[in-house]
Short mmCIF file of C-alpha atoms in Angstrom, two decimals:
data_model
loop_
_atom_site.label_atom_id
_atom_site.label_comp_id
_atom_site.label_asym_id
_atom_site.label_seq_id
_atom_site.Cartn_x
_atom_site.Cartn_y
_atom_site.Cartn_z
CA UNK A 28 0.00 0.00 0.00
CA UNK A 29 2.90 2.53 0.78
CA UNK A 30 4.75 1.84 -2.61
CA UNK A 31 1.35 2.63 -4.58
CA UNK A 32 0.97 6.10 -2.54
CA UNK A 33 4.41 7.48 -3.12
CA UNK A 34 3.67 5.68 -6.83
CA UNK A 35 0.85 7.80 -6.93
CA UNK A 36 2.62 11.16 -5.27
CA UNK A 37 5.48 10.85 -7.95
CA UNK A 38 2.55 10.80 -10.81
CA UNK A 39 0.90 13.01 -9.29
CA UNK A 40 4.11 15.53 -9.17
CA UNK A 41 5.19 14.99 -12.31
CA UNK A 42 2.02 16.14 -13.88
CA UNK A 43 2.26 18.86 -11.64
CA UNK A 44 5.33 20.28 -13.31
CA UNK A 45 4.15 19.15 -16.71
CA UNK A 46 0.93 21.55 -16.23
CA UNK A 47 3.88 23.97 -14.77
CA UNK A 48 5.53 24.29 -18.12
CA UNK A 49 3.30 24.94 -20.00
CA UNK A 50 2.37 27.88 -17.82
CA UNK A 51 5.48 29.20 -17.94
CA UNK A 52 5.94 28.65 -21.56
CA UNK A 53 3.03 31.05 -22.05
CA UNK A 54 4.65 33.20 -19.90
CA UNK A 55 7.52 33.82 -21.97
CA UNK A 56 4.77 35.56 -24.70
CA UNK A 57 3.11 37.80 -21.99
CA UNK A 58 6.99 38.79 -20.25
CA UNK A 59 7.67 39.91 -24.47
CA UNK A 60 4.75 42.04 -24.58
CA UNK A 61 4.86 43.62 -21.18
CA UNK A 62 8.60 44.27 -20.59
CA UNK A 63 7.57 46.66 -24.41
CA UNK A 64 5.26 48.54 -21.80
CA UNK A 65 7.43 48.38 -18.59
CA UNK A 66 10.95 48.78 -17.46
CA UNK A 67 11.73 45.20 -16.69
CA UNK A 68 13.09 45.63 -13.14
CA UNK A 69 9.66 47.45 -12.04
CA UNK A 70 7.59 44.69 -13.73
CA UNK A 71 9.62 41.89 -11.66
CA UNK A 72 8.73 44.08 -8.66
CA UNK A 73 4.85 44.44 -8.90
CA UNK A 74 4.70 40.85 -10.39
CA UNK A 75 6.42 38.87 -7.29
CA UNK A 76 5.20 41.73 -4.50
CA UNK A 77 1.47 40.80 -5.78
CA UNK A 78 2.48 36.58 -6.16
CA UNK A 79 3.98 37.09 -2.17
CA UNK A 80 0.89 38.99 -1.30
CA UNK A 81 -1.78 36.15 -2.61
CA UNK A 82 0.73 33.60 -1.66
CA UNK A 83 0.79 35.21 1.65
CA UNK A 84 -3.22 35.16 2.35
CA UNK A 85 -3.73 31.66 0.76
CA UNK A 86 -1.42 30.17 2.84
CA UNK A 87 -1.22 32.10 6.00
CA UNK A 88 -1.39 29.47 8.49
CA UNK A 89 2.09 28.04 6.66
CA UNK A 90 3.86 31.36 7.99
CA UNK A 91 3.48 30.21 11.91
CA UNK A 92 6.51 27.52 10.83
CA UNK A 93 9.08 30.17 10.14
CA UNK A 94 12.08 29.91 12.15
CA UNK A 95 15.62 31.50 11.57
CA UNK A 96 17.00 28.39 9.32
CA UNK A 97 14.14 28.13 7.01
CA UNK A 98 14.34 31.99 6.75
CA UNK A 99 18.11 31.92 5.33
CA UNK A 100 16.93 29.07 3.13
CA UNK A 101 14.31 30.78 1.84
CA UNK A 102 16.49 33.92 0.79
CA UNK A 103 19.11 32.05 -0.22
CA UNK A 104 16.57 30.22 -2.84
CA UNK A 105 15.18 34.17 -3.68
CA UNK A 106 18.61 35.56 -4.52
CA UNK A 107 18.91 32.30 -7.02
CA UNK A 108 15.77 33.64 -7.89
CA UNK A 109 15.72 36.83 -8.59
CA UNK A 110 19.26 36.71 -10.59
CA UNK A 111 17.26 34.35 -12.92
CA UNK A 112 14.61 36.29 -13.62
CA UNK A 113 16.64 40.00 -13.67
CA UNK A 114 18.70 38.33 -16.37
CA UNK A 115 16.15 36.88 -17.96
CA UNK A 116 14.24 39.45 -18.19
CA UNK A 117 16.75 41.55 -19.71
CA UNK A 118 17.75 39.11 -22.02
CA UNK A 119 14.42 38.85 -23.17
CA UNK A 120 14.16 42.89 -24.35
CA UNK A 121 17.52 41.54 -26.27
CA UNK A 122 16.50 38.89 -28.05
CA UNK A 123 13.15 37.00 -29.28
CA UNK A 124 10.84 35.06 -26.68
CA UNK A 125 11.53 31.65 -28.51
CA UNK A 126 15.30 31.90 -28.19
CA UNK A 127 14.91 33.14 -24.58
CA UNK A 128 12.93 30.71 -23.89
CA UNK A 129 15.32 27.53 -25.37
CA UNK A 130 18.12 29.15 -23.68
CA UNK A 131 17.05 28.86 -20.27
CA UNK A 132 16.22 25.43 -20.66
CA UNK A 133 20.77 24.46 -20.58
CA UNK A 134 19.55 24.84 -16.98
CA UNK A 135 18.86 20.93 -17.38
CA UNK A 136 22.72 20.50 -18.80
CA UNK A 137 24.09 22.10 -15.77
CA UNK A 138 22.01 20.92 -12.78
CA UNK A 139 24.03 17.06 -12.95
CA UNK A 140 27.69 19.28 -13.29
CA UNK A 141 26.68 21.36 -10.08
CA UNK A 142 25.76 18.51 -8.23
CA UNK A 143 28.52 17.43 -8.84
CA UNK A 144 30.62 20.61 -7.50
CA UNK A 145 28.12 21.22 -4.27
CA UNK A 146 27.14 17.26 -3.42
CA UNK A 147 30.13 15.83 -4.70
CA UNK A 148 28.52 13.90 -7.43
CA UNK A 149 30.33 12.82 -10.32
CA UNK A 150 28.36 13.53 -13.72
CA UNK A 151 28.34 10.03 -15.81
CA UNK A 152 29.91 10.11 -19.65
CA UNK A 153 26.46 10.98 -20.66
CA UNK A 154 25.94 14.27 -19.00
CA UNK A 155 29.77 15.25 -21.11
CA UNK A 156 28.27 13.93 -24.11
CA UNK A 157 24.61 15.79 -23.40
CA UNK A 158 26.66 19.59 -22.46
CA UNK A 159 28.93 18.61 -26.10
CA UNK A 160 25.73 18.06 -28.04
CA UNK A 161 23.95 21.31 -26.61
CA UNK A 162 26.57 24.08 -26.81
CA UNK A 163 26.26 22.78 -30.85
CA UNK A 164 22.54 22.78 -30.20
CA UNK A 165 23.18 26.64 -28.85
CA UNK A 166 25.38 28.10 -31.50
CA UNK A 167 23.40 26.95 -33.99
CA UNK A 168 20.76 28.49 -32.29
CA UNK A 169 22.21 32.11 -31.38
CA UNK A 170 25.52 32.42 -33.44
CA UNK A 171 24.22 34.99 -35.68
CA UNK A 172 26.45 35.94 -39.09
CA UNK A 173 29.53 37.82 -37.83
CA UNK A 174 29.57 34.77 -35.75
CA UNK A 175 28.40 36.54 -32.21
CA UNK A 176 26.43 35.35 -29.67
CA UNK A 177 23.48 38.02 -29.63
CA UNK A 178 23.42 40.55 -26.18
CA UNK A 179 20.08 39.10 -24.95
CA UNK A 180 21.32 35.44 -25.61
CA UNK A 181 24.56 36.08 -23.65
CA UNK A 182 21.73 37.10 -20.50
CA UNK A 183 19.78 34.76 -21.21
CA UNK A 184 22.61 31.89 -20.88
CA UNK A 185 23.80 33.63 -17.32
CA UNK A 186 20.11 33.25 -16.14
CA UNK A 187 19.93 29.36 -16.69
CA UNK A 188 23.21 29.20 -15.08
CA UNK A 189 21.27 30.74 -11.65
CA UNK A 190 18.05 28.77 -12.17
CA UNK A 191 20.05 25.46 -11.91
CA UNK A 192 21.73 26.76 -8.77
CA UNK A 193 18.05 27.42 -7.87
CA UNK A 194 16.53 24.07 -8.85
CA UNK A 195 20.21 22.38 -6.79
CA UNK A 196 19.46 24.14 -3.70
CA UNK A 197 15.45 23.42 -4.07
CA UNK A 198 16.81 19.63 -3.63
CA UNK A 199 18.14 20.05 -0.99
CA UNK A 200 16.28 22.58 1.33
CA UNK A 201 13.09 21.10 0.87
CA UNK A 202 13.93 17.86 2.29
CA UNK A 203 14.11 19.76 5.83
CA UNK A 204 11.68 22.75 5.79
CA UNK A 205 7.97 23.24 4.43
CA UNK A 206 7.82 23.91 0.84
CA UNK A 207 5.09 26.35 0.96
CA UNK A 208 6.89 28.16 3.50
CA UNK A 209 9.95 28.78 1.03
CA UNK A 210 8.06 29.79 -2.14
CA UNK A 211 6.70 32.64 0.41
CA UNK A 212 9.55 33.28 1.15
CA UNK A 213 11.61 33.29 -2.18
CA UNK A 214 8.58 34.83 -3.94
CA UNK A 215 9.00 38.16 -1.14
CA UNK A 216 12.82 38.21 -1.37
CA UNK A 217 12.49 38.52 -4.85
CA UNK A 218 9.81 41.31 -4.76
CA UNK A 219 11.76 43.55 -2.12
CA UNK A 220 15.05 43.25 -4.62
CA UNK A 221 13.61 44.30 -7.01
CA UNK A 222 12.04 47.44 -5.60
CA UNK A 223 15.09 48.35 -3.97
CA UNK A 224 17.09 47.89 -7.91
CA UNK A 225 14.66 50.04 -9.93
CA UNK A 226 16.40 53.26 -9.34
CA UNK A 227 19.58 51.77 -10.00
CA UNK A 228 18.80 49.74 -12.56
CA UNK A 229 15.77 51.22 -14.73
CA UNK A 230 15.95 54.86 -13.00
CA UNK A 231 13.42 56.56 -10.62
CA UNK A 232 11.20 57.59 -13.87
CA UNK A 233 10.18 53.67 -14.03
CA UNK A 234 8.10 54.08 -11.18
CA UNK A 235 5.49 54.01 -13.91
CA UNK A 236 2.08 53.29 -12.02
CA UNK A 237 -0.21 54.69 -14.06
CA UNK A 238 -0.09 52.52 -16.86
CA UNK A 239 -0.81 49.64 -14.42
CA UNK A 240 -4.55 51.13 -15.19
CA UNK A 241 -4.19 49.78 -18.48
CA UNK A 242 -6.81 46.83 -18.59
CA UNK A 243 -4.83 44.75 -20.97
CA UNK A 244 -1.54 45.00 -18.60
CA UNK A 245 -3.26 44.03 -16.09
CA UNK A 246 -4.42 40.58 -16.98
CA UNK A 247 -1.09 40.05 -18.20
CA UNK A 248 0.48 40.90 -14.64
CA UNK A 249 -2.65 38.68 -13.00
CA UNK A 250 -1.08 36.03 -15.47
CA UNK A 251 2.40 36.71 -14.15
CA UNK A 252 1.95 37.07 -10.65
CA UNK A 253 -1.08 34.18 -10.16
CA UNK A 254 -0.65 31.21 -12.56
CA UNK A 255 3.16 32.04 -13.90
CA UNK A 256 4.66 33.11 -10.01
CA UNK A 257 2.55 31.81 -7.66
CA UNK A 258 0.79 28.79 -8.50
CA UNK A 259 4.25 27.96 -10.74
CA UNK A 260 6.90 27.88 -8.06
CA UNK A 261 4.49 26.71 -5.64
CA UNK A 262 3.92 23.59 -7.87
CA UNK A 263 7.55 23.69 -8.17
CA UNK A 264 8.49 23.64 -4.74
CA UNK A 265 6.01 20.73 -3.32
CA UNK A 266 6.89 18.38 -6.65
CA UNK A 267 10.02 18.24 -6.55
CA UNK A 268 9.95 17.23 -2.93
CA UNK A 269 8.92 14.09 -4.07
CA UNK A 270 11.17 14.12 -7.56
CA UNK A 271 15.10 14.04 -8.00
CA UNK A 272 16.50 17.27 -9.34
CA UNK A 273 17.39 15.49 -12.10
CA UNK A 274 14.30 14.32 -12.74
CA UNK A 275 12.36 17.40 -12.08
CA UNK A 276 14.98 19.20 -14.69
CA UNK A 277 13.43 17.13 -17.35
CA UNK A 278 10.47 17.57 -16.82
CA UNK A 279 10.50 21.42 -16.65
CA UNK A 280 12.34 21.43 -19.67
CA UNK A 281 9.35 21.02 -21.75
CA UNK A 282 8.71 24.63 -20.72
CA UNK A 283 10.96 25.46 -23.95
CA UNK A 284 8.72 23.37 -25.88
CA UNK A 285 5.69 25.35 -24.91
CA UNK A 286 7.37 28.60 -25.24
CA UNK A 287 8.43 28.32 -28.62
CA UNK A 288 5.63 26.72 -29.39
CA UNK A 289 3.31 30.27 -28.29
CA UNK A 290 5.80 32.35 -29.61
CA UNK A 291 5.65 31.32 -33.16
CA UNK A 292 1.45 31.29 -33.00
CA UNK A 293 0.99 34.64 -30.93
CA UNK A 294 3.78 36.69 -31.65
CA UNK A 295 4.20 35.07 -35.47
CA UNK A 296 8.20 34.83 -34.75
CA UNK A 297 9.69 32.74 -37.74
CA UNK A 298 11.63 29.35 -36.65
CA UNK A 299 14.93 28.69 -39.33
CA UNK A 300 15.74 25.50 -40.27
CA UNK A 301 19.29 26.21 -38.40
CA UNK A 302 17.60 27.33 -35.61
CA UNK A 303 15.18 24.39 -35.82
CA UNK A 304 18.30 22.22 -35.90
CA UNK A 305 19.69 23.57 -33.36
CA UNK A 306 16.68 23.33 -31.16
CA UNK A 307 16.19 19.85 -31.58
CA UNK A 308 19.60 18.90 -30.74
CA UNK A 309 19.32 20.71 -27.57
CA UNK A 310 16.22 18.91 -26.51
CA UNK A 311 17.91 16.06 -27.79
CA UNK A 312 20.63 16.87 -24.74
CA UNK A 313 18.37 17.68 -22.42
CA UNK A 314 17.33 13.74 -22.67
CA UNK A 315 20.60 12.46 -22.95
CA UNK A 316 21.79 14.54 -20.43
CA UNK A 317 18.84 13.08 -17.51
CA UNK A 318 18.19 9.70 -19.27
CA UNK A 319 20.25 7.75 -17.39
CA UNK A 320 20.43 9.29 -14.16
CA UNK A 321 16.43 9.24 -14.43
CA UNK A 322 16.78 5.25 -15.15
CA UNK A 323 19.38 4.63 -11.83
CA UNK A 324 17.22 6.74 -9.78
CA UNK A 325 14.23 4.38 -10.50
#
């Protein structure tokens, strides 16, 4: 009886990230068309101050287990956090939502390689075969025709690196403290930084609130905030409780499937036959890559 519950909690969690994905793949469209309207820092700030706030009131009575430890956990996991998204975000003003979106997904290469430097777990021959096959995958993705890797792509690239420090340290920290309780957590850190870097970053003109009146920003930011920050990393956080990071890497990987996927039919961007290529034999990695560690694991 106990091996068909946690049979049924691993199904259950891995169509919980599946449903993830393709949240945040449509993401990707709605972060194109509202960083055109908003300086990016300023959107990160309103979208993850109003995910902490409904996060906050759903789950209040999770709040009465914060203690010092999961506090430094949880910041720790919105510093990851919010470097992935401020470079994302970035990148994606840079360069097109499809690429941003593939990019982000060499997370998956580098999660098994950072194990291996923080848990002292040696990547197999498959995961050096996997990050071989996807840096091809990526230049024939981004290398452009004086043979340089686009600004937005170069940010882009820097933000997977963080989310797979993020997804590492998930691993780990929710095996001792209440997942709920960190995506509060992480969700707030990230929506103080980013209030505190808007000066800095976009300058004190961004403070831009009344365009938040606009009616068509706004569903976009509900979009953000609810399904794409809340309900995403929440689903995040509890699933891969019960998944390996490995596992869980694959898995959200199909979010570049889903972005590219709304980026060519609501934004009409135009996929090459390089850059379909080169696609491909990045997803192609992403399996190699978490294929056999997926099979050892079982």
């Amino acid at each position: 009886m106990e091996t068909k519950n946690k049979t049924g909690v691993k199904t259950l969690s891995v169509l919980g990230l599946l449903v993830t994905t393709m949240i945040w793949g449509g993401s990707f469209v709605v972060m194109k068309n509202s960083v055109d309207v908003l300086e990016p820092t300023f959107l990160l700030a309103v979208r993850f101050t109003m995910a902490a706030f409904f996060l906050a009131v759903t789950f209040h009575k999770n709040l009465a287990l914060l203690n010092r430890e999961s506090l430094r956990c949880g910041v720790i996991l919105g510093i990851f956090l919010e470097l992935s998204y401020l470079f994302q975000t970035y990148g994606i003003k840079y360069t097109t939502a499809s690429k941003n979106a593939f990019i982000t997904t060499l997370y998956v290469i580098m999660v098994p390689f950072l194990h291996w430097i923080i848990n002292k777990k040696k990547p197999k021959k498959n995961n050096i075969a996997a990050a071989v096959l996807a840096v091809i995958g990526l230049a024939l993705l981004t290398l452009e025709g004086n043979l340089r890797i686009n600004f937005g792509d170069f940010l882009t690239l820097i933000c997977g690196l963080c989310f797979a420090f993020h997804m590492v340290y998930i691993d780990r920290y929710t095996e001792f403290h209440d997942p709920v309780l960190l995506t509060i957590i992480q969700i707030a850190v990230v929506g103080i930084l980013n209030w505190f870097l808007v000066p800095f970053l976009d300058g004190p003109e961004a403070y831009e609130f009344g365009l938040l009146a606009d009616s068509g920003l706004i569903m976009g930011l509900l979009y953000l905030a609810v399904f794409s920050t809340m309900f995403g990393f929440l689903m995040q956080n509890v699933c891969q409780k019960y998944l390996s990071a490995n596992t869980s890497s694959l898995l959200l990987s199909m979010e570049s499937v889903f972005g590219t996927l709304f980026s060519v039919i609501f934004l009409r961007e135009t996929l090459t036959g390089k850059m379909l290529i080169g696609c491909c034999m990045m997803f192609l990695a992403v399996v190699l890559s978490e294929l056999h560690i997926k099979n050892s694991n079982a």
